[in-house]
Short mmCIF file of C-alpha atoms and ligand atoms in Angstrom, two decimals:
data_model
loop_
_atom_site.label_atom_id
_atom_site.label_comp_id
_atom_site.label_asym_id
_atom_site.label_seq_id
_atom_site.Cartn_x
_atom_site.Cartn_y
_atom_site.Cartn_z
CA UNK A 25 23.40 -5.40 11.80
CA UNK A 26 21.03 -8.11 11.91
CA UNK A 27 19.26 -8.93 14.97
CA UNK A 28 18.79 -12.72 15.42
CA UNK A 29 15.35 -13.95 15.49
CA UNK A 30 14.00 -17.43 16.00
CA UNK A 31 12.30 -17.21 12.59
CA UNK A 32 12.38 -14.08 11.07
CA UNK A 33 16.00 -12.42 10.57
CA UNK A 34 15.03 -8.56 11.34
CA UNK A 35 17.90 -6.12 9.63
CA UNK A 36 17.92 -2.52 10.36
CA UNK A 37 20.94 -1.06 7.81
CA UNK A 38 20.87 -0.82 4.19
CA UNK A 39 24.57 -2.70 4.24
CA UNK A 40 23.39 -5.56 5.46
CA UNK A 41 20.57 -5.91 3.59
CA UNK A 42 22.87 -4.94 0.48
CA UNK A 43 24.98 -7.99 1.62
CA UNK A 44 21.92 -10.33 2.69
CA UNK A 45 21.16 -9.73 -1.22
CA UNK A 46 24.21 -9.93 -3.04
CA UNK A 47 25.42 -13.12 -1.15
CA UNK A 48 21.50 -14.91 -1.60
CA UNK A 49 21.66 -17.05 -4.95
CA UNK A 50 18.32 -16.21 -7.10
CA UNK A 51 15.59 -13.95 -7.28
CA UNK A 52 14.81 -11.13 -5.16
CA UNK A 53 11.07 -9.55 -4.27
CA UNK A 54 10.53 -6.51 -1.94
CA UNK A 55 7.17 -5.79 -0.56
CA UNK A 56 7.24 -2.18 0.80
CA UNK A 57 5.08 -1.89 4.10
CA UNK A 58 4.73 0.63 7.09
CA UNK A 59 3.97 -2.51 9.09
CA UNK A 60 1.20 -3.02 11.46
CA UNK A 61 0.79 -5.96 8.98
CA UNK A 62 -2.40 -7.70 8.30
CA UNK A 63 -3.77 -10.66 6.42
CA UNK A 64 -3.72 -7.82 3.19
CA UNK A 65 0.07 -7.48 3.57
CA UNK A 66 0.77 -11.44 4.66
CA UNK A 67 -0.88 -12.26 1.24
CA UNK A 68 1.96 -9.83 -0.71
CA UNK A 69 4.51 -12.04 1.02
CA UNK A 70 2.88 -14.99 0.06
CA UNK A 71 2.83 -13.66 -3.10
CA UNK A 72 6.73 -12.43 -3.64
CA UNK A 73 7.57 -15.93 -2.19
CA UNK A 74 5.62 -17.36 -5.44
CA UNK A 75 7.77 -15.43 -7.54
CA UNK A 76 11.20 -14.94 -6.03
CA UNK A 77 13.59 -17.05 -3.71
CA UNK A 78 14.00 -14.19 -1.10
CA UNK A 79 11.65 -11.73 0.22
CA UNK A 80 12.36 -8.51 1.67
CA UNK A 81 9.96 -7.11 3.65
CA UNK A 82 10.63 -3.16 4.50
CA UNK A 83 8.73 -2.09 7.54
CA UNK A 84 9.22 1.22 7.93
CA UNK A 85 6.86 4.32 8.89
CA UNK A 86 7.81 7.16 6.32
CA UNK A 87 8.05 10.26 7.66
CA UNK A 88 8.21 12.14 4.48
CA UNK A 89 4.80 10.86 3.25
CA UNK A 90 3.27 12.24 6.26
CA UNK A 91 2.24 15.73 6.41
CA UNK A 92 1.78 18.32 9.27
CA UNK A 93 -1.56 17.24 11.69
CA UNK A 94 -1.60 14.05 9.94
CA UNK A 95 -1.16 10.59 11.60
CA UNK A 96 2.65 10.09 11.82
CA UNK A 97 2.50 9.70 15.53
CA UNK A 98 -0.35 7.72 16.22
CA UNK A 99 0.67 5.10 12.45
CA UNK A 100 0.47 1.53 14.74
CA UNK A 101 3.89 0.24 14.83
CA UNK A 102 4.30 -3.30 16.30
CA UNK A 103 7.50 -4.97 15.03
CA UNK A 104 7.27 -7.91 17.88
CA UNK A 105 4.09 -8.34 16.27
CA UNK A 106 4.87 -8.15 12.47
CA UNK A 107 7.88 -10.99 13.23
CA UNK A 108 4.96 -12.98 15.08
CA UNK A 109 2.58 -12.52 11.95
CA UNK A 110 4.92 -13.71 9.81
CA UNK A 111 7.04 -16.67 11.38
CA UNK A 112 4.31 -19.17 10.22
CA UNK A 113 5.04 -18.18 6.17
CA UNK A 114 8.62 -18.83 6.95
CA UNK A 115 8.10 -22.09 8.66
CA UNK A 116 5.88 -23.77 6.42
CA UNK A 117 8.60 -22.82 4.32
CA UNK A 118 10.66 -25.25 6.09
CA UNK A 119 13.62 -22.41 6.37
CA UNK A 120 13.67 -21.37 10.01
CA UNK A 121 18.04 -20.53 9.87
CA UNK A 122 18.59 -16.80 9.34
CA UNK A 123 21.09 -17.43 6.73
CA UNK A 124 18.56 -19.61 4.76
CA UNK A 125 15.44 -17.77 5.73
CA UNK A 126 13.46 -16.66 2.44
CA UNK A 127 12.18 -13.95 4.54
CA UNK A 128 14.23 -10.90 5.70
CA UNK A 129 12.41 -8.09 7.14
CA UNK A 130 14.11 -4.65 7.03
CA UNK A 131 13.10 -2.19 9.57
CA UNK A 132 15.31 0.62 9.67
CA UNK A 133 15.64 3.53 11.96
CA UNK A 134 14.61 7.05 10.63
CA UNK A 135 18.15 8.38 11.05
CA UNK A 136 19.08 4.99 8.53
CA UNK A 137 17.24 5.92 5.77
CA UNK A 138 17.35 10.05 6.30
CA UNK A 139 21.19 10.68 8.17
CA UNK A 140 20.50 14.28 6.65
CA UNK A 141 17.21 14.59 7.67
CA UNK A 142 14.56 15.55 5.41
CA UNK A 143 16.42 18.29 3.62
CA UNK A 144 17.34 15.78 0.52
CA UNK A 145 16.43 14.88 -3.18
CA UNK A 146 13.35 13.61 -3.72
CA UNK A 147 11.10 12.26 -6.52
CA UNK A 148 8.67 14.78 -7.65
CA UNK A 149 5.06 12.90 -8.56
CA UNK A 150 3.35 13.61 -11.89
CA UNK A 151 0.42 16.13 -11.78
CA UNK A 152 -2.33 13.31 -11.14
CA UNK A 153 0.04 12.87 -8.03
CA UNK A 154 -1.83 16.19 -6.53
CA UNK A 155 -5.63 14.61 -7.06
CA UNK A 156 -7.16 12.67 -4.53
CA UNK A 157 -5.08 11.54 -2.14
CA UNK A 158 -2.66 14.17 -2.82
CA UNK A 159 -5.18 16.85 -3.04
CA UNK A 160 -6.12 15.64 0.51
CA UNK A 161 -2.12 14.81 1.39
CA UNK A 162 -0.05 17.93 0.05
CA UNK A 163 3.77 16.19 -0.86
CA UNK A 164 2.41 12.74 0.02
CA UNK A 165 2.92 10.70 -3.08
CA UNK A 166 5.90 12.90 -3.55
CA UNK A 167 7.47 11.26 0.16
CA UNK A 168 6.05 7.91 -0.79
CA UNK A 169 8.29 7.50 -4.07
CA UNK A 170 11.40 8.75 -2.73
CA UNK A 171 11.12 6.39 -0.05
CA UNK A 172 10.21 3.32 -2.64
CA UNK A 173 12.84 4.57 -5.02
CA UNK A 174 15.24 4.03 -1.97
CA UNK A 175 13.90 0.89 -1.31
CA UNK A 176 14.49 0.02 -4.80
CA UNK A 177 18.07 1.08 -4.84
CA UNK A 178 19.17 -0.82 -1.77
CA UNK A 179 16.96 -3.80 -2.01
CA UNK A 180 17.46 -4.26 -5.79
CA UNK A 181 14.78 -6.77 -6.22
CA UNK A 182 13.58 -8.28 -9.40
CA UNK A 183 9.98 -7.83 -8.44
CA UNK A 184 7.74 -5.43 -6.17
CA UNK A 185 4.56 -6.77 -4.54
CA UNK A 186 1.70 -3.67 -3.54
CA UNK A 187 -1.68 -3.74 -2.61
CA UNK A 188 -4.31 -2.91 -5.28
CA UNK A 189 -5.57 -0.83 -1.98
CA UNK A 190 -3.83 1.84 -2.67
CA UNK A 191 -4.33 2.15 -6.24
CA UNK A 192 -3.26 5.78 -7.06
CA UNK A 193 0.03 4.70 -4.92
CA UNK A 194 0.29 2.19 -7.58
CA UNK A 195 -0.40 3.80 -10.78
CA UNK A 196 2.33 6.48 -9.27
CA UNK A 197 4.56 3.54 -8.72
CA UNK A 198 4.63 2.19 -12.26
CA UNK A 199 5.26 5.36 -13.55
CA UNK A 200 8.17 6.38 -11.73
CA UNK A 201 9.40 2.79 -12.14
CA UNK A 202 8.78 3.51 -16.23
CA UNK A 203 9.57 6.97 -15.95
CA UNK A 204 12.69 6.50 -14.10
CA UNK A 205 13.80 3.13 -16.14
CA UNK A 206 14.03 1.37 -12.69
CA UNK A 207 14.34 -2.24 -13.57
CA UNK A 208 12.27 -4.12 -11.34
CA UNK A 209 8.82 -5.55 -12.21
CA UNK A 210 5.83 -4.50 -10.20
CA UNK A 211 3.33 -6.59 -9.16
CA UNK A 212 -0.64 -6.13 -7.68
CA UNK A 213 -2.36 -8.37 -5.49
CA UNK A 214 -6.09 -7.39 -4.75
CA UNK A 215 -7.53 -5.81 -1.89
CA UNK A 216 -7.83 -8.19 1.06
CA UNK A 217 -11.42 -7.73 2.89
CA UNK A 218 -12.65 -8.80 6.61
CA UNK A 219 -15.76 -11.41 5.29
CA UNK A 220 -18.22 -8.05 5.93
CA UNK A 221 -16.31 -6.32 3.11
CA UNK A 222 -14.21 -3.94 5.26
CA UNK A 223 -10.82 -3.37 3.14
CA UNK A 224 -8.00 -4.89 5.26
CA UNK A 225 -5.71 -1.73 6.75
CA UNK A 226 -3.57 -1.09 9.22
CA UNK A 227 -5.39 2.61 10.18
CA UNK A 228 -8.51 0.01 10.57
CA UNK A 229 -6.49 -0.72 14.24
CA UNK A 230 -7.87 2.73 15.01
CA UNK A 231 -11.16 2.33 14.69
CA UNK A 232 -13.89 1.92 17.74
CA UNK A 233 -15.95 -0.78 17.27
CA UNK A 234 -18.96 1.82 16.50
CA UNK A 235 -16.51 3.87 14.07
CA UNK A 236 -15.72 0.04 12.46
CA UNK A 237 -19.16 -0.66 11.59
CA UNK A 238 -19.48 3.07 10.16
CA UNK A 239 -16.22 2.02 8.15
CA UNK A 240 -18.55 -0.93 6.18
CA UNK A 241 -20.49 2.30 4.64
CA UNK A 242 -16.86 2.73 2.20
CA UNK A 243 -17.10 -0.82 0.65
CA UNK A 244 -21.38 -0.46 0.70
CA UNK A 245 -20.72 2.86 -1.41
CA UNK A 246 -18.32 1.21 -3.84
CA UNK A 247 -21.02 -1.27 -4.58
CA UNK A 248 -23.72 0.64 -4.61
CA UNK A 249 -21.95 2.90 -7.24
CA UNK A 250 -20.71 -0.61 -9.14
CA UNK A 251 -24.26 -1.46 -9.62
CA UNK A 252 -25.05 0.92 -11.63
CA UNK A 253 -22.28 0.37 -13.64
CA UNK A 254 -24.45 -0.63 -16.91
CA UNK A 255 -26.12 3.36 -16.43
CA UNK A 256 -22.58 5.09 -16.53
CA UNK A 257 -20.86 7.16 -14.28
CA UNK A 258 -23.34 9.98 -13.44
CA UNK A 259 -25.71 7.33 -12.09
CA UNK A 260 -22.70 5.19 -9.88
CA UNK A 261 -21.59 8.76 -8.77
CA UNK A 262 -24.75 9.57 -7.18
CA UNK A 263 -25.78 6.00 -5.50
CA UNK A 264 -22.28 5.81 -4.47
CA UNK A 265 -22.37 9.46 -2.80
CA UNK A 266 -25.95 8.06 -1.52
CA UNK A 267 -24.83 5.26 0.36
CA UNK A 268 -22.61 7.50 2.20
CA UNK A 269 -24.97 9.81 3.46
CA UNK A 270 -26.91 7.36 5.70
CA UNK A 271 -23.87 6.98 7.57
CA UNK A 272 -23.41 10.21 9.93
CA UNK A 273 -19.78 9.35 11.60
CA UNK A 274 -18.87 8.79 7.72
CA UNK A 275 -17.30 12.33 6.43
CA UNK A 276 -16.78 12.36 2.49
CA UNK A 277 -13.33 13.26 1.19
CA UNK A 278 -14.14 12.45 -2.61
CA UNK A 279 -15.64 9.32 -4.67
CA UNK A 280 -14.96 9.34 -8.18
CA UNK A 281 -14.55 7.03 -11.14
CA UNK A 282 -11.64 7.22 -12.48
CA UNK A 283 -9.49 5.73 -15.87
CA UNK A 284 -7.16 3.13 -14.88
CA UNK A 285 -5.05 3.99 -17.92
CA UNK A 286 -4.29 7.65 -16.60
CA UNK A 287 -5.91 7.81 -13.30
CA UNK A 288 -8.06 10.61 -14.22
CA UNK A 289 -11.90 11.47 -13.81
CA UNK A 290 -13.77 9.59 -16.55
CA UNK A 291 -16.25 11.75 -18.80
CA UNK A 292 -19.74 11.13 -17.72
CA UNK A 293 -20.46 8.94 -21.65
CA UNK A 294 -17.18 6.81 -20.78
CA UNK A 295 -17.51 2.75 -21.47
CA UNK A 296 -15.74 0.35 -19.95
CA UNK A 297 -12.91 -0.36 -17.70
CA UNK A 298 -12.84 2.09 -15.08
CA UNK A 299 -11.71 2.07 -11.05
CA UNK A 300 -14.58 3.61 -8.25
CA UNK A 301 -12.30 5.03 -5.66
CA UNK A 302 -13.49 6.40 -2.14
CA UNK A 303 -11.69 8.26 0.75
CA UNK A 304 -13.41 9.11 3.70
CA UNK A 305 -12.95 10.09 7.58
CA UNK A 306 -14.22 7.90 9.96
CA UNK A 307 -13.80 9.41 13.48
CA UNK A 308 -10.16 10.82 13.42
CA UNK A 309 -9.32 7.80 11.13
CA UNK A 310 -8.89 8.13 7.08
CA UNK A 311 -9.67 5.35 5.34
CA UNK A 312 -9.27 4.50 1.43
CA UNK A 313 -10.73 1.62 -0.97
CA UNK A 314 -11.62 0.80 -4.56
CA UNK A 315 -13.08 -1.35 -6.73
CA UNK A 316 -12.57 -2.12 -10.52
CA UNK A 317 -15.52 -2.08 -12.65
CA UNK A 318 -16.28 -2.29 -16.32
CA UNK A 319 -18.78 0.42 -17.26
CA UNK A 320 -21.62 -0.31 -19.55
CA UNK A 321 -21.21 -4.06 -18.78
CA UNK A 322 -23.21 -5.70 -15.53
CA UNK A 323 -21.57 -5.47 -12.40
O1 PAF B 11 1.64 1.60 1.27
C1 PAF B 11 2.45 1.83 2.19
O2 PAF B 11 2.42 1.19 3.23
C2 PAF B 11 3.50 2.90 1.99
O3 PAF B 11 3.01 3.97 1.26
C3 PAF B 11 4.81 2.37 1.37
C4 PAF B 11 4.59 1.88 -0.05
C5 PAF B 11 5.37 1.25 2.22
C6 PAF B 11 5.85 3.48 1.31
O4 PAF B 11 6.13 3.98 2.57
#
């Protein structure tokens, strides 16, 4: 059914969407979110609109990338909110009918996307799928592709939009998109910050004000360790682990450099490209950011 909206058509089964798709002339771009969306997300849509004629936007809280004690119930959802921030892409678009709209959201109920519940097929992640985030998130990349294959198979788009953010989320991505011959083209946009450096997220609505300054300490670690690019990884290890020590309400899940080619730890003589990536706790919230670097050359 589709729920009419001044602005911002909001569909909530996959038949409609299938038939939003099929009957739209052109290109197609889906940018998977959970919502709660930010300026990080609203510059995805901006860029699917560059490269397709409609853009789906899923908003939809997985349940299957969220394991036991983790934040499923608390995850901000807002969908009045999401329509508001993004009515003012669609009408500078000059396309404020539903049946011309270039953006559709899809926001689905659970029993939508899982009428069997969560006893059902899923994709099963590639062993760097149980480092890092997964170490820290048993079966959480695992839930995250099924539910982006899904999306994949109802939305069919010719291109995917994700956040550099989450960059182990995308390296996961591509490979199940190569893996699984899924014909769609990804694309990256990078990491949105607030001006202090804070990486845009929608966990960040969690934070105290106290536990959002703490939060800086992620993106002041990432540069501390980029700065020391030129002395290799040992040396951006330790300032990066350094700058998060000043910071008591700042608990350290893992910082490590890692190859963007296979996502893997980097050996301690390794030159050149390379990705810093951080998780941490602040308060109850976990937070996640990056930053590429090129080791042995100035940062
Ligand atoms: O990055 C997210 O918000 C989610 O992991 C995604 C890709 C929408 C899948 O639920």
């Amino acid at each position: 059914m589709i729920a009419n909206t001044p602005l911002i058509p909001v569909l909530t089964t996959i038949d409609t969407v299938r038939s939003v798709v099929r009957e739209r002339r052109g290109t197609v771009a889906l940018v998977p979110t959970m919502g709660a969306l930010h300026g990080g997300h609203l510059a995805l849509v901006e860029q699917a609109l560059n490269h397709a004629d409609t853009v789906v936007v899923s908003i939809f809280v997985n349940p299957l990338q969220f394991g036991a004690g983790e934040d499923l119930d608390t995850y901000p959802q807002k969908l009045e909110a999401d329509r508001d921030a993004l009515a003012p892409l669609q009408s500078r678009l000059d396309a404020t009918d539903p049946v011309t709209a270039r953006i559709v959201v899809f926001a689905p109920p659970v029993a939508e996307m899982y009428p069997d519940g969560q006893e059902i097929t899923r994709v099963t992640a590639p062993a760097v799928g149980a480092l890092f985030e997964g170490a820290s998130r048993p079966g959480h990349f695992d839930g995250m592709l099924t539910v982006v294959a899904k999306l994949l198979a109802i939305a069919t788009p010719h291109v995917v939009v994700f956040g550099q953010k989450d960059a182990q989320q995308v390296f996961l991505v591509e490979r199940m998109i190569r893996d699984l011959n899924i014909p769609v083209r990804v694309l990256t946009h990078p990491t949105v910050r607030d001006d202090n450096g804070l990486a845009k997220s929608s966990r960040n609505q969690n934070l105290s004000e106290g536990e959002r300054r703490s939060a800086l300490a992620l993106h002041t670690a990432l540069s501390a360790a980029a700065s020391e690019s030129l002395n290799g990884p040992p040396a951006m290890r330790a300032a990066g682990h350094n700058a998060l020590e000043q910071d008591s309400l700042v608990r350290l899940d893992y910082l490590e450099i890692v190859n963007p080619q296979d996502f893997l730890p980097v050996a301690d003589d390794h030159r050149g490209p390379a990705l810093v990536i951080v998780a941490a706790r602040v308060g109850a919230t976990r937070l996640i950011d990056n930053e590429p670097v090129v080791v042995g050359a100035p940062y």
